[in-house]
mmCIF file of C-alpha atoms in Angstrom:
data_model
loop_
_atom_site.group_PDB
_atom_site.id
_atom_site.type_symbol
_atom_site.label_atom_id
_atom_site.label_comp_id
_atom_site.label_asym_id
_atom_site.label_seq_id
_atom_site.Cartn_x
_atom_site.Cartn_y
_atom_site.Cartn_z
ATOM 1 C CA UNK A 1 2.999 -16.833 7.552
ATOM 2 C CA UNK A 2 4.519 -17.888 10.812
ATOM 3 C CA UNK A 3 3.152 -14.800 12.622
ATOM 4 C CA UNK A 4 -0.577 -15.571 10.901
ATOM 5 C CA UNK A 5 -0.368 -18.943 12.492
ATOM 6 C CA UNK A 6 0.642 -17.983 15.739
ATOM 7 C CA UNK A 7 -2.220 -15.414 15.845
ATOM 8 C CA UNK A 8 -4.588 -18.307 15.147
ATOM 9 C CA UNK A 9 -3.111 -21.557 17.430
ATOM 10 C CA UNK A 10 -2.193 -19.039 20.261
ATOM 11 C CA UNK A 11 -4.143 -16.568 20.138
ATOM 12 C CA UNK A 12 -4.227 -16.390 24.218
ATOM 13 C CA UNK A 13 0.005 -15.392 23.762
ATOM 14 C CA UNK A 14 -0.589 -12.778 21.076
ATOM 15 C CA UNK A 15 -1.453 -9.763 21.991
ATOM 16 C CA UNK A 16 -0.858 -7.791 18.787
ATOM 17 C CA UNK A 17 0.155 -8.737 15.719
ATOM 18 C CA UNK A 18 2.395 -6.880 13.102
ATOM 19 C CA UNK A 19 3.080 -7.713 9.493
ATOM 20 C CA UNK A 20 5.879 -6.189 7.769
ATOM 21 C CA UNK A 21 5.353 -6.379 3.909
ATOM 22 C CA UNK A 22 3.534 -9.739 4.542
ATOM 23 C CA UNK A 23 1.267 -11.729 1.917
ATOM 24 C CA UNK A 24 -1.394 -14.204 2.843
ATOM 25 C CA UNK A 25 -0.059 -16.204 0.094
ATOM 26 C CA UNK A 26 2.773 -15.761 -1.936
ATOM 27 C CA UNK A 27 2.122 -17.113 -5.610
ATOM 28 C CA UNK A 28 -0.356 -15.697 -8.060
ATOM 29 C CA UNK A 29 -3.652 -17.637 -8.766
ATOM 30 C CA UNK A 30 -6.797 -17.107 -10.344
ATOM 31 C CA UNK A 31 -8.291 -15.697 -6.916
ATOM 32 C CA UNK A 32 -4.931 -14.283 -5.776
ATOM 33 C CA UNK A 33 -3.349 -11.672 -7.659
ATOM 34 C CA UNK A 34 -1.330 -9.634 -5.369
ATOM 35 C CA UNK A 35 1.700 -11.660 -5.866
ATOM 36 C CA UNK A 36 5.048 -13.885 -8.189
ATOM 37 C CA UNK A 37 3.604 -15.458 -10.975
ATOM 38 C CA UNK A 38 4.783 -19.761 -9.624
ATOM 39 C CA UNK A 39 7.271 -19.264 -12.532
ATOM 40 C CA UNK A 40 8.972 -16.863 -10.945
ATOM 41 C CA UNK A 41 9.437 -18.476 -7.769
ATOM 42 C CA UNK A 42 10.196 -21.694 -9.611
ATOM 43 C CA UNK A 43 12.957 -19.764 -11.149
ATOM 44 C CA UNK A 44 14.107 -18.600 -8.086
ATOM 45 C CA UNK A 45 14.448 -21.814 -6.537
ATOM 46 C CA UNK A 46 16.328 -23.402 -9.641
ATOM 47 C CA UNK A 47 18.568 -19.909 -10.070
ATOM 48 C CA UNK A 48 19.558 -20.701 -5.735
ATOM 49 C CA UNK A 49 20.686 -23.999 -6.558
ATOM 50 C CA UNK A 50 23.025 -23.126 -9.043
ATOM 51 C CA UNK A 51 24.068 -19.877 -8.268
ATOM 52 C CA UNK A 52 23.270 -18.945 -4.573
ATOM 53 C CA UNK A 53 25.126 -15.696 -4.292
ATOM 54 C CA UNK A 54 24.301 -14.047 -7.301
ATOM 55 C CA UNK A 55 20.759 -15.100 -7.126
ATOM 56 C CA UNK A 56 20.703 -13.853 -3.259
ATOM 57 C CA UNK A 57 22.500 -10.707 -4.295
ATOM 58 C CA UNK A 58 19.549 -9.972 -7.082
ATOM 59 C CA UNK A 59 16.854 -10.940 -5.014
ATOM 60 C CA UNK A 60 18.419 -7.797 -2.144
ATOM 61 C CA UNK A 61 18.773 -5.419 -4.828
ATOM 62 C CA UNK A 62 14.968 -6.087 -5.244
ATOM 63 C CA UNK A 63 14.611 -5.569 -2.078
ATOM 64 C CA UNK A 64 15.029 -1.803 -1.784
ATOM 65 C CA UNK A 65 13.472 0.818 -3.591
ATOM 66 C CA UNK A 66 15.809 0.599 -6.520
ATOM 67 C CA UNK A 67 17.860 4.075 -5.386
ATOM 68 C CA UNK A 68 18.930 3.476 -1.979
ATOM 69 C CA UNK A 69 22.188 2.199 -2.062
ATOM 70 C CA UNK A 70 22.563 1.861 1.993
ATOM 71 C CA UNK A 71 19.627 -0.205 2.366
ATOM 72 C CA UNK A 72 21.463 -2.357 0.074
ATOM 73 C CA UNK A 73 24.753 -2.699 1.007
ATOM 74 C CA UNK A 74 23.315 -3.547 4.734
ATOM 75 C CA UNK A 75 21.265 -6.083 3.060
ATOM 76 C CA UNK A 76 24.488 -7.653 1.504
ATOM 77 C CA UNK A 77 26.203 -7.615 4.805
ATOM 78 C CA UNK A 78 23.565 -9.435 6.652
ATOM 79 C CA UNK A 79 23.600 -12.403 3.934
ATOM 80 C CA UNK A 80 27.975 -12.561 3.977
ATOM 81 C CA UNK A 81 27.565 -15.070 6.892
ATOM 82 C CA UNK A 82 26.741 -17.993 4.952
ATOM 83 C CA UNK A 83 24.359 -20.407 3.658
ATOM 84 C CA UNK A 84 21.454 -21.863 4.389
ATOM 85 C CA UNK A 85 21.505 -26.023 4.743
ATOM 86 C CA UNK A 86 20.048 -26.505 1.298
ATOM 87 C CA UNK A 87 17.024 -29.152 2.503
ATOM 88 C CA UNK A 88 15.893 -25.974 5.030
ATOM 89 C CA UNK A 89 16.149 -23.488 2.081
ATOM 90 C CA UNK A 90 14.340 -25.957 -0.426
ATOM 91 C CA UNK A 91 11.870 -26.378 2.520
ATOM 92 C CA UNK A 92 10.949 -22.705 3.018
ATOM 93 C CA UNK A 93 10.722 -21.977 -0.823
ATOM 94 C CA UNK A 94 8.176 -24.952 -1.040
ATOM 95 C CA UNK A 95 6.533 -23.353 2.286
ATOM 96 C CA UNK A 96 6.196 -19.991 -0.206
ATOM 97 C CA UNK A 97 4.668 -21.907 -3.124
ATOM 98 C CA UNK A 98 2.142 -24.293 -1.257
ATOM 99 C CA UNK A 99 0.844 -22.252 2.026
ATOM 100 C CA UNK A 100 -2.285 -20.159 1.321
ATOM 101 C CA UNK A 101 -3.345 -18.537 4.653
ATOM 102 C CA UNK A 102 -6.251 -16.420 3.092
ATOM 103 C CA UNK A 103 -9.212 -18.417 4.491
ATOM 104 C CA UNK A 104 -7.629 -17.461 8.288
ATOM 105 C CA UNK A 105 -7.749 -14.032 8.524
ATOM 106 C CA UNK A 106 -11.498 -13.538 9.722
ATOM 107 C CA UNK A 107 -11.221 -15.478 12.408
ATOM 108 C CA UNK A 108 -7.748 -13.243 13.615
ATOM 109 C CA UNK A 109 -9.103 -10.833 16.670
ATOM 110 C CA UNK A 110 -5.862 -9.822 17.429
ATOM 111 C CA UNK A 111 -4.881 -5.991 16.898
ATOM 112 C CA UNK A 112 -3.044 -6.045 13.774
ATOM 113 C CA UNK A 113 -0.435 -3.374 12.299
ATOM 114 C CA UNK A 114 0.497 -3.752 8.428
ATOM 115 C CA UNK A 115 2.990 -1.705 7.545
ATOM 116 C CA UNK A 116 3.861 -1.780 3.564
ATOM 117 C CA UNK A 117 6.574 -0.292 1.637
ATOM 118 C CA UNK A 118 4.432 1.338 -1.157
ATOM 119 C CA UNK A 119 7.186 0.570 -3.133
ATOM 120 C CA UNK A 120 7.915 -3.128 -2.679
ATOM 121 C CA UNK A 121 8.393 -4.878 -5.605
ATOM 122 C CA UNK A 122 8.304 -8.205 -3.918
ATOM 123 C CA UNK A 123 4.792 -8.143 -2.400
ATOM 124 C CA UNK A 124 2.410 -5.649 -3.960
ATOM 125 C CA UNK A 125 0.152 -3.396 -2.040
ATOM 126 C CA UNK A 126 -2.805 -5.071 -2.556
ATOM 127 C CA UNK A 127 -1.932 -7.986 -0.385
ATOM 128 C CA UNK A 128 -1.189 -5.470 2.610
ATOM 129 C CA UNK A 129 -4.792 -3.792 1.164
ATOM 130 C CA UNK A 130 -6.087 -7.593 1.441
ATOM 131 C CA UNK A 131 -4.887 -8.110 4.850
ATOM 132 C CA UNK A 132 -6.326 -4.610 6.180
ATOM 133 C CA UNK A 133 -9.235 -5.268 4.552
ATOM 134 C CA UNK A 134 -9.619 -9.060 5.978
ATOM 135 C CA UNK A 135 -8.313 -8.872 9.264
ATOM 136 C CA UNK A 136 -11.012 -7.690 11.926
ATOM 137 C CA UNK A 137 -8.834 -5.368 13.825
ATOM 138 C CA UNK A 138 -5.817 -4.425 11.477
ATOM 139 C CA UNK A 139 -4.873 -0.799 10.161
ATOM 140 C CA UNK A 140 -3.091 -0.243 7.393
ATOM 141 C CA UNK A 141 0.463 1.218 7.889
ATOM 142 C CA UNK A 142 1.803 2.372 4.385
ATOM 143 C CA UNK A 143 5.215 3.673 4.182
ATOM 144 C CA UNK A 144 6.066 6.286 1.093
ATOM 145 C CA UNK A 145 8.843 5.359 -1.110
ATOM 146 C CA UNK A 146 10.040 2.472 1.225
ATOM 147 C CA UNK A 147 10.578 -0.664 -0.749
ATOM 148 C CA UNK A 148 10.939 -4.454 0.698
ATOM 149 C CA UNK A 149 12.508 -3.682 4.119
ATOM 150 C CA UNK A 150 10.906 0.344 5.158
ATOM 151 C CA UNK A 151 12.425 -0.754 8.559
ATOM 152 C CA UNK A 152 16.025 -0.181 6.911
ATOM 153 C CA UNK A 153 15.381 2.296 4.665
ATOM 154 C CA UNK A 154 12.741 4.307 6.484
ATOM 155 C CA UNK A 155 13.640 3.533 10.161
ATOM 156 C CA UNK A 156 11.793 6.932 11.642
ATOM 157 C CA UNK A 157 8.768 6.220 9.762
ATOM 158 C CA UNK A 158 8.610 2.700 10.755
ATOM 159 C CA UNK A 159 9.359 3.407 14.521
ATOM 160 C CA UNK A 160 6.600 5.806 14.126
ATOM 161 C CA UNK A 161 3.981 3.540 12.673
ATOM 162 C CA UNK A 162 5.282 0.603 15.433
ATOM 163 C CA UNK A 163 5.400 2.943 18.193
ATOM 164 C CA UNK A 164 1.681 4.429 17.514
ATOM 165 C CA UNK A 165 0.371 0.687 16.990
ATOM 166 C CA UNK A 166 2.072 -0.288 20.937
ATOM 167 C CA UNK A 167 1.277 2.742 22.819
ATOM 168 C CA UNK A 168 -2.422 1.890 22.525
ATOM 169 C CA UNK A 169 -4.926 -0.607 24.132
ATOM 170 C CA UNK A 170 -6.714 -2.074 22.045
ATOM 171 C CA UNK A 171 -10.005 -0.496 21.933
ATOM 172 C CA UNK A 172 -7.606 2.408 20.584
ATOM 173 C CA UNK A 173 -7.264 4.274 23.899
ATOM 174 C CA UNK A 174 -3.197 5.580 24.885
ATOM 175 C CA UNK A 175 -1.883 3.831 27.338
ATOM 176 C CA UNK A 176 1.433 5.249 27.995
ATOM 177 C CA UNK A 177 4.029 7.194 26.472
#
């Protein structure tokens, strides 16, 4: 969401634009089914506030594809440094439930990369679909068997897709190696 709006207030300072198992909008609607049903994030929320590292430690074992192990324990590592100021964290989660950043995306020009782990089970593949389908000039990037974070557990497929998406101008052409 932050990356969508600095595509669109600074467009002039962004000069590509990659989305990493990114959703327009993060809560299901009638219109918007690519993502939690508000229950489930409402859950969330409540589950944080009474039980933030057993809730955080569920939410990272989401996170990966379900087998990979040392995706996970990284995960669990990075979170072991403490916790959020609960007003911030109450802040983002309402950022999640209320922002809706669909009726942006046509007027992105910026060269876009979404790369998806086709096996999230956070944000579904039809919101990366959505985005490559809505964005002017985005590609779709999706990453086999990855889950929530394919830059963990798939780093040489990710570098790949990132690499491919910087090395060229944008009218496509290489422009270095």
């Amino acid at each position: 969401l932050v990356a969508l709006a600095a595509a669109q207030h600074l467009a002039h300072a962004v000069a590509r634009l990659v989305l990493v198992n990114a959703t327009p909008k993060y809560v299901q609607s009638p219109d918007w089914p690519h993502a939690m049903p508000p229950a489930v994030l409402e859950q969330f929320a409540q589950n944080l506030e009474q039980d933030y590292a057993g809730t955080i430690d569920r939410f990272l074992t989401l996170q990966t594809a379900g087998d990979d192990r040392a995706v996970l324990r990284r995960l669990r590592e990075i979170f072991r440094h403490g916790e959020p100021v609960t007003a911030a964290l109450r802040a983002g989660l309402r950022l999640l439930k209320e922002e809706d950043r669909r009726d942006v995306l046509a007027g992105i020009d910026t060269p876009a990369l979404v790369i998806q782990g086709e096996r999230d089970r956070l944000v579904p593949m039809g919101a990366a679909r959505y985005y490559a389908e809505h964005l002017p000039r985005a590609r779709l990037a999706p990453i086999p068997g990855a889950g929530h974070a394919p830059f963990l557990s798939h780093p040489a497929e990710f570098l790949e897709a990132l690499k491919g998406f910087i090395h060229h101008d944008r009218a496509g052409e290489h422009i270095y190696d």
